[in-house]
XYZ file of C-alpha atoms in Angstrom:
322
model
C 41.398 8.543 -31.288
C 43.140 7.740 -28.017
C 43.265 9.226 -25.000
C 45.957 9.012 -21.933
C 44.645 8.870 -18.391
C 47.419 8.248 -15.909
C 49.760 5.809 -17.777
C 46.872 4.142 -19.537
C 45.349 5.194 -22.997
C 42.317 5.053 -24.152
C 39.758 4.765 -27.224
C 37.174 7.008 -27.270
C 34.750 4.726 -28.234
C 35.754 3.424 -25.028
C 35.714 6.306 -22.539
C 32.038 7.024 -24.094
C 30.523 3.882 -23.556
C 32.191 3.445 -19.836
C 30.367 7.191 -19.409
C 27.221 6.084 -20.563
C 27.242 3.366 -18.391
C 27.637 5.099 -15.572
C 25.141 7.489 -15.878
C 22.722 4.846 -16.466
C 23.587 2.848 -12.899
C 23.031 6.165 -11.634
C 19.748 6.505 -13.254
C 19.109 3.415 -11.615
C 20.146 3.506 -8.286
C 19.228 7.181 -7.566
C 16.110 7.776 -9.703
C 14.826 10.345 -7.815
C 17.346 12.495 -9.360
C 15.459 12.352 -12.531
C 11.685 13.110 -11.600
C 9.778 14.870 -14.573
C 9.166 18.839 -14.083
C 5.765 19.206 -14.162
C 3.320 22.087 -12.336
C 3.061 21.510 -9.031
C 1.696 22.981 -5.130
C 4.662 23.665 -3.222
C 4.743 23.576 0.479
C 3.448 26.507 1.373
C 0.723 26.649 -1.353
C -0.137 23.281 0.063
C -2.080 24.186 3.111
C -4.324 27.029 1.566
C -5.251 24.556 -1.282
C -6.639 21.813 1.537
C -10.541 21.474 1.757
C -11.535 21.296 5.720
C -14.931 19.330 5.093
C -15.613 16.224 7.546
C -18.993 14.329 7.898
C -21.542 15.090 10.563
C -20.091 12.759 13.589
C -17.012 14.953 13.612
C -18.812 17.827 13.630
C -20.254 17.213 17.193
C -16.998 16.444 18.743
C -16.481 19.534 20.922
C -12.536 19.061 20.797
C -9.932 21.296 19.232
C -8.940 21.119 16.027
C -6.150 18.666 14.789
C -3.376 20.667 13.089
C -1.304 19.486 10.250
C 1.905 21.798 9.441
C 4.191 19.536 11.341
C 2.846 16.731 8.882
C 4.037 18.773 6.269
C 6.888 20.087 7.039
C 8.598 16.987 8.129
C 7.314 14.735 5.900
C 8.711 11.882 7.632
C 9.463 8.383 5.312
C 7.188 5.795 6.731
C 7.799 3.057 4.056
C 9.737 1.054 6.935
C 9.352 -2.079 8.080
C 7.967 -1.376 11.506
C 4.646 -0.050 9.667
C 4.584 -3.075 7.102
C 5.220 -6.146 9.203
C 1.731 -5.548 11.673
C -0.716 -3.185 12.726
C -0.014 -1.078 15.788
C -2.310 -0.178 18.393
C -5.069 -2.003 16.238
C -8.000 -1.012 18.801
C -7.748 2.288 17.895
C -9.549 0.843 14.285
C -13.381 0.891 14.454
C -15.650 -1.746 12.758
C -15.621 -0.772 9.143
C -12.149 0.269 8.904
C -13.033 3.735 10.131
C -10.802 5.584 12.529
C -10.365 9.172 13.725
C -7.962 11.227 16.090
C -9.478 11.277 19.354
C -7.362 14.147 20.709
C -8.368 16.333 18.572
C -11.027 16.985 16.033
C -10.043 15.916 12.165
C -10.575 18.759 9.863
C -10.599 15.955 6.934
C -12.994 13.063 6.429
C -12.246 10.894 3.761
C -13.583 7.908 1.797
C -10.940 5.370 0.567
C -11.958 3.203 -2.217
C -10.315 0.152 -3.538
C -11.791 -1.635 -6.568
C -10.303 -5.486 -5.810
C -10.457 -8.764 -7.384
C -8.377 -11.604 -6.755
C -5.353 -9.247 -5.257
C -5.278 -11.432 -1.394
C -1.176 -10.621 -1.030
C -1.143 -7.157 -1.994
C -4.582 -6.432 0.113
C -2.630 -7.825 3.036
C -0.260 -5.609 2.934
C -2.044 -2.222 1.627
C -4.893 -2.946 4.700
C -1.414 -3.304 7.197
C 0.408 -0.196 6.042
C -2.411 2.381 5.210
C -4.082 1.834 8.477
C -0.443 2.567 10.393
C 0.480 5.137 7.867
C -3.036 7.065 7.880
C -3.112 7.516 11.613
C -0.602 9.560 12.005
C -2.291 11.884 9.642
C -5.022 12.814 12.190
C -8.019 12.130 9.525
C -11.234 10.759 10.043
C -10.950 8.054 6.935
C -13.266 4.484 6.172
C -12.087 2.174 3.828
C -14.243 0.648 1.028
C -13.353 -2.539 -0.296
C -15.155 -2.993 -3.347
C -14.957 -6.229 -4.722
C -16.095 -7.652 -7.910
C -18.049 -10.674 -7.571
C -18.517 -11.910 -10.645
C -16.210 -13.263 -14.177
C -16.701 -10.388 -16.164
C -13.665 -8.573 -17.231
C -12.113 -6.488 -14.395
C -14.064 -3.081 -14.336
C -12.216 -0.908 -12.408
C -13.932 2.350 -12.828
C -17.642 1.363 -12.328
C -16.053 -0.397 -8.552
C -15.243 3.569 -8.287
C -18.841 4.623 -9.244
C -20.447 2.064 -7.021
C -17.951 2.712 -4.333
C -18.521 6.364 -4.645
C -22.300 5.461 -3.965
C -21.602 3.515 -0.633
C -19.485 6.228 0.532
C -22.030 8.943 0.131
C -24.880 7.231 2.090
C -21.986 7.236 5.040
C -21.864 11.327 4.060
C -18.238 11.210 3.172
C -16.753 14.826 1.435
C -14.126 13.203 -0.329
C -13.401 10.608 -2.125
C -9.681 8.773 -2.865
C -9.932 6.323 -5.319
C -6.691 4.311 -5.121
C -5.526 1.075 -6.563
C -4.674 -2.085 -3.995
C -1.208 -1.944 -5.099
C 0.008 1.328 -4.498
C 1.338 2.817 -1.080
C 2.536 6.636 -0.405
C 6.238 6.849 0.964
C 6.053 10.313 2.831
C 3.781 10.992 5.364
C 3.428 14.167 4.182
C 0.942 12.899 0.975
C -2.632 13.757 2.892
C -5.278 11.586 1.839
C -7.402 14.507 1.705
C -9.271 16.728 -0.543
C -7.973 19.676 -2.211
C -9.784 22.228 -4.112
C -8.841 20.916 -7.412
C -8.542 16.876 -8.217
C -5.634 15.654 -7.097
C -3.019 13.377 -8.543
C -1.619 11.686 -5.958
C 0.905 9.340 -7.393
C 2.971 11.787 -9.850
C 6.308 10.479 -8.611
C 6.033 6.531 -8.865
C 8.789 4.452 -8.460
C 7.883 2.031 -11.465
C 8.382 5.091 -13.579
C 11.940 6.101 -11.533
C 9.873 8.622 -9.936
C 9.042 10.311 -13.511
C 5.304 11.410 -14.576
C 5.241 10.146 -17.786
C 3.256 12.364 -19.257
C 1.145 15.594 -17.864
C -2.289 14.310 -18.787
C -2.114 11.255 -16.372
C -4.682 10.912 -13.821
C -4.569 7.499 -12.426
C -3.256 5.175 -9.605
C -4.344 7.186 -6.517
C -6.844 10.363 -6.557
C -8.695 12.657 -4.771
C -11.914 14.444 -5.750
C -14.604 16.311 -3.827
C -17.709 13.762 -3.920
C -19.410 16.888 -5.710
C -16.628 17.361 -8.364
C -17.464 13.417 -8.879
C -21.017 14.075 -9.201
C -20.615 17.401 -11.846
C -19.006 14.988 -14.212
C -21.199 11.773 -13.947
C -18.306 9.910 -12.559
C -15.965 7.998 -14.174
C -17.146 5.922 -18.033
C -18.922 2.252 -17.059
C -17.499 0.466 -20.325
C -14.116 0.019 -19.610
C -13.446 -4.076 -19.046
C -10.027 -4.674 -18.565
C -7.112 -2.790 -18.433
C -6.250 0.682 -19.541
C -8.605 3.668 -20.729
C -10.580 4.395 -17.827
C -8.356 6.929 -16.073
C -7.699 9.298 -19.599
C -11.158 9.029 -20.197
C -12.323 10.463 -16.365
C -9.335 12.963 -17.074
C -10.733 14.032 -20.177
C -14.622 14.326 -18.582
C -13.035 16.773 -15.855
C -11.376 18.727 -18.967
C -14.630 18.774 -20.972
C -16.006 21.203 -17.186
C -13.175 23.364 -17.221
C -11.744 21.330 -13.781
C -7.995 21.441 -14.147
C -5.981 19.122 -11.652
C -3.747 19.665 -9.160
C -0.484 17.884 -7.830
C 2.120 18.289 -4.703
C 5.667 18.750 -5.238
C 7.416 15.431 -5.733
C 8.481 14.840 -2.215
C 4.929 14.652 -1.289
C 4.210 12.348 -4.030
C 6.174 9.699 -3.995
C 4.768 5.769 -4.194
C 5.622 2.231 -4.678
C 4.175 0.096 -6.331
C 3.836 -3.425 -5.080
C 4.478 -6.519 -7.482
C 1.477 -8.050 -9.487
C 0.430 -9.862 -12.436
C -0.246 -7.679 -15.215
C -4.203 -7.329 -16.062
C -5.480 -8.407 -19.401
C -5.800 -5.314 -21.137
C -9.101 -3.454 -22.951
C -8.561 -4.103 -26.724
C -11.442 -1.398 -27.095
C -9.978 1.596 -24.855
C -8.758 3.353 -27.995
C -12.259 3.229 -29.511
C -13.886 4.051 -26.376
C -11.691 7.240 -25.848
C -12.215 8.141 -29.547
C -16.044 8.369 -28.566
C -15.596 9.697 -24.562
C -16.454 13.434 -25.265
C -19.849 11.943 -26.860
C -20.737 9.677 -23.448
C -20.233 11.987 -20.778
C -23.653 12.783 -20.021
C -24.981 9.596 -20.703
C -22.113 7.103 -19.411
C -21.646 7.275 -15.822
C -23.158 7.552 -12.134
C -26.415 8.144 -14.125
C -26.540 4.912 -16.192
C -24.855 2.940 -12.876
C -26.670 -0.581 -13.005
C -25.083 -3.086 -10.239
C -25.987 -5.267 -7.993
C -25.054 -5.515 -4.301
C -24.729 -9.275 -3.237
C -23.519 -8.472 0.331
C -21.887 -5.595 2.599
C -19.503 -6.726 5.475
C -18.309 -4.998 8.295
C -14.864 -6.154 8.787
C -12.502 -4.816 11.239
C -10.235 -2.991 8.989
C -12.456 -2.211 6.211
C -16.090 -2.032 4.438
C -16.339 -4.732 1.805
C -18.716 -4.614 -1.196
C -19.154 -7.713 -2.799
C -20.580 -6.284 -6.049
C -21.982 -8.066 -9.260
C -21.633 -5.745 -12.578
């Protein structure tokens, strides 16, 4: 079958595949377009969901308190190259990698903990950008480095557990547990608590911006440190890749705590370039056999050892042995 456009005809066959070819540069080059539908906060649910806890040094600043609709509303893109290349104003950091507004009082403190091994490009540039991007955000935040110092298979979620440890002796509210290679585009993604667990990734752009599937919990959340506690943490047998983050997901699921997400515009990331990790060849078994651990597998059976704490200047490193 032909058909005539202007003075040239055409097959079908033709027409179709030039279509579907189009549609997929578009997929490409604008994937935003596409993002998943999934439950989400919208703006104005946003706000009331927030959890105003901060630890005790904030609480004796007599200064007014920091607002954050503005952040919000504008949402301004900060993934530019005047917040990548170098940190601004970099006295305003405090030994540890701690900072807070000094205008006003922070209605937020938050612990950010990043399980690293081995990762020295990417950490460059997540310890550059976060430290520009979270300022603006008027938080009190501390970053945890925790490294893993020995050969073992990478265990990503007992570097959470034992960073969720560190941060608690500093009295930190909430935790973020986020991977070295991921960094928020919007301003308007608070690294803060809400009253649910958050997913704070949703809208990746190694996915085109799609979640690809609802049950995924993994990349960059946020959980009360008390939610953490209620479920034991996150499993401690997870070496390697993969498992870990379906397993916590299905421990907050086994207490009745559902999760919570922003709209898409306030969850978008990148991902920065990496080698891929050697992957668990026992996460299926393990998550077979997760509902049965809970209790038992977790902050409560925690066994690590702490070779050394440092106090750099833009972040508290663990060197940890597991």
């Amino acid at each position: 079958m032909y058909i005539r456009i202007y003075q040239r005809k055409y097959h079908l066959v033709e027409i179709t595949t030039k279509f579907t070819c189009a549609l997929a540069l578009i997929y490409i080059c604008l994937p935003h377009r596409f993002a998943s539908h999934y439950n989400y906060l919208s703006l104005k649910q946003i706000e009331n969901a927030l959890v105003s806890q901060v630890t005790h040094n904030i609480t004796l600043q007599h200064l007014e308190e920091c607002s954050y609709g503005d952040i919000l509303t504008e949402n301004r893109y900060m993934y530019g190259a005047q917040y990548r290349e170098e940190i601004l104003r970099s006295e305003e950091i405090l030994a540890g990698g701690e900072y807070y507004p000094e205008k006003c009082r922070a209605r937020f403190s938050t612990a950010i903990i990043v399980p690293y091994r081995q990762r020295e490009e990417q950490l460059h540039s997540f310890l550059i950008y976060m430290h520009n991007y979270l300022r603006h955000q008027r938080i009190h935040y501390r970053i945890f480095l925790v490294e893993q110092y020995d050969q073992k298979p990478f265990n990503r979620a007992k570097l959470f557990n034992i960073g969720s440890n560190i941060a608690a002796e500093y009295g930190f509210p909430c935790l973020i547990f986020s991977d070295v290679d991921l960094l928020p585009l919007n301003l308007g993604s608070l690294y803060v608590c809400t009253q649910l667990p958050r997913h704070m990734c949703s809208a990746l752009d190694m996915w085109r911006f799609n979640l690809p599937y609802s049950g995924l919990f993994g990349g960059v959340v946020s959980i009360r440190t008390e939610q953490f506690r209620a479920v034991n943490g996150m499993s401690n047998l997870y070496e390697g890749w993969g498992g870990e983050d379906d397993d916590f997901y299905e421990r907050l699921q086994a207490r009745n705590i559902d999760i919570c997400r922003f709209a898409p515009a306030f969850s978008e990331f990148t991902m920065l370039r990496h080698k891929a990790e050697e992957k668990n060849e026992n996460r299926v078994a393990l998550l077979r056999a997760g509902v049965l651990r809970h209790k038992m597998d977790g902050l409560n059976s925690l066994m690590y050892d702490e070779k050394e704490r440092r106090i750099h200047s833009l972040f508290t490193h663990i060197l940890a042995e597991t």
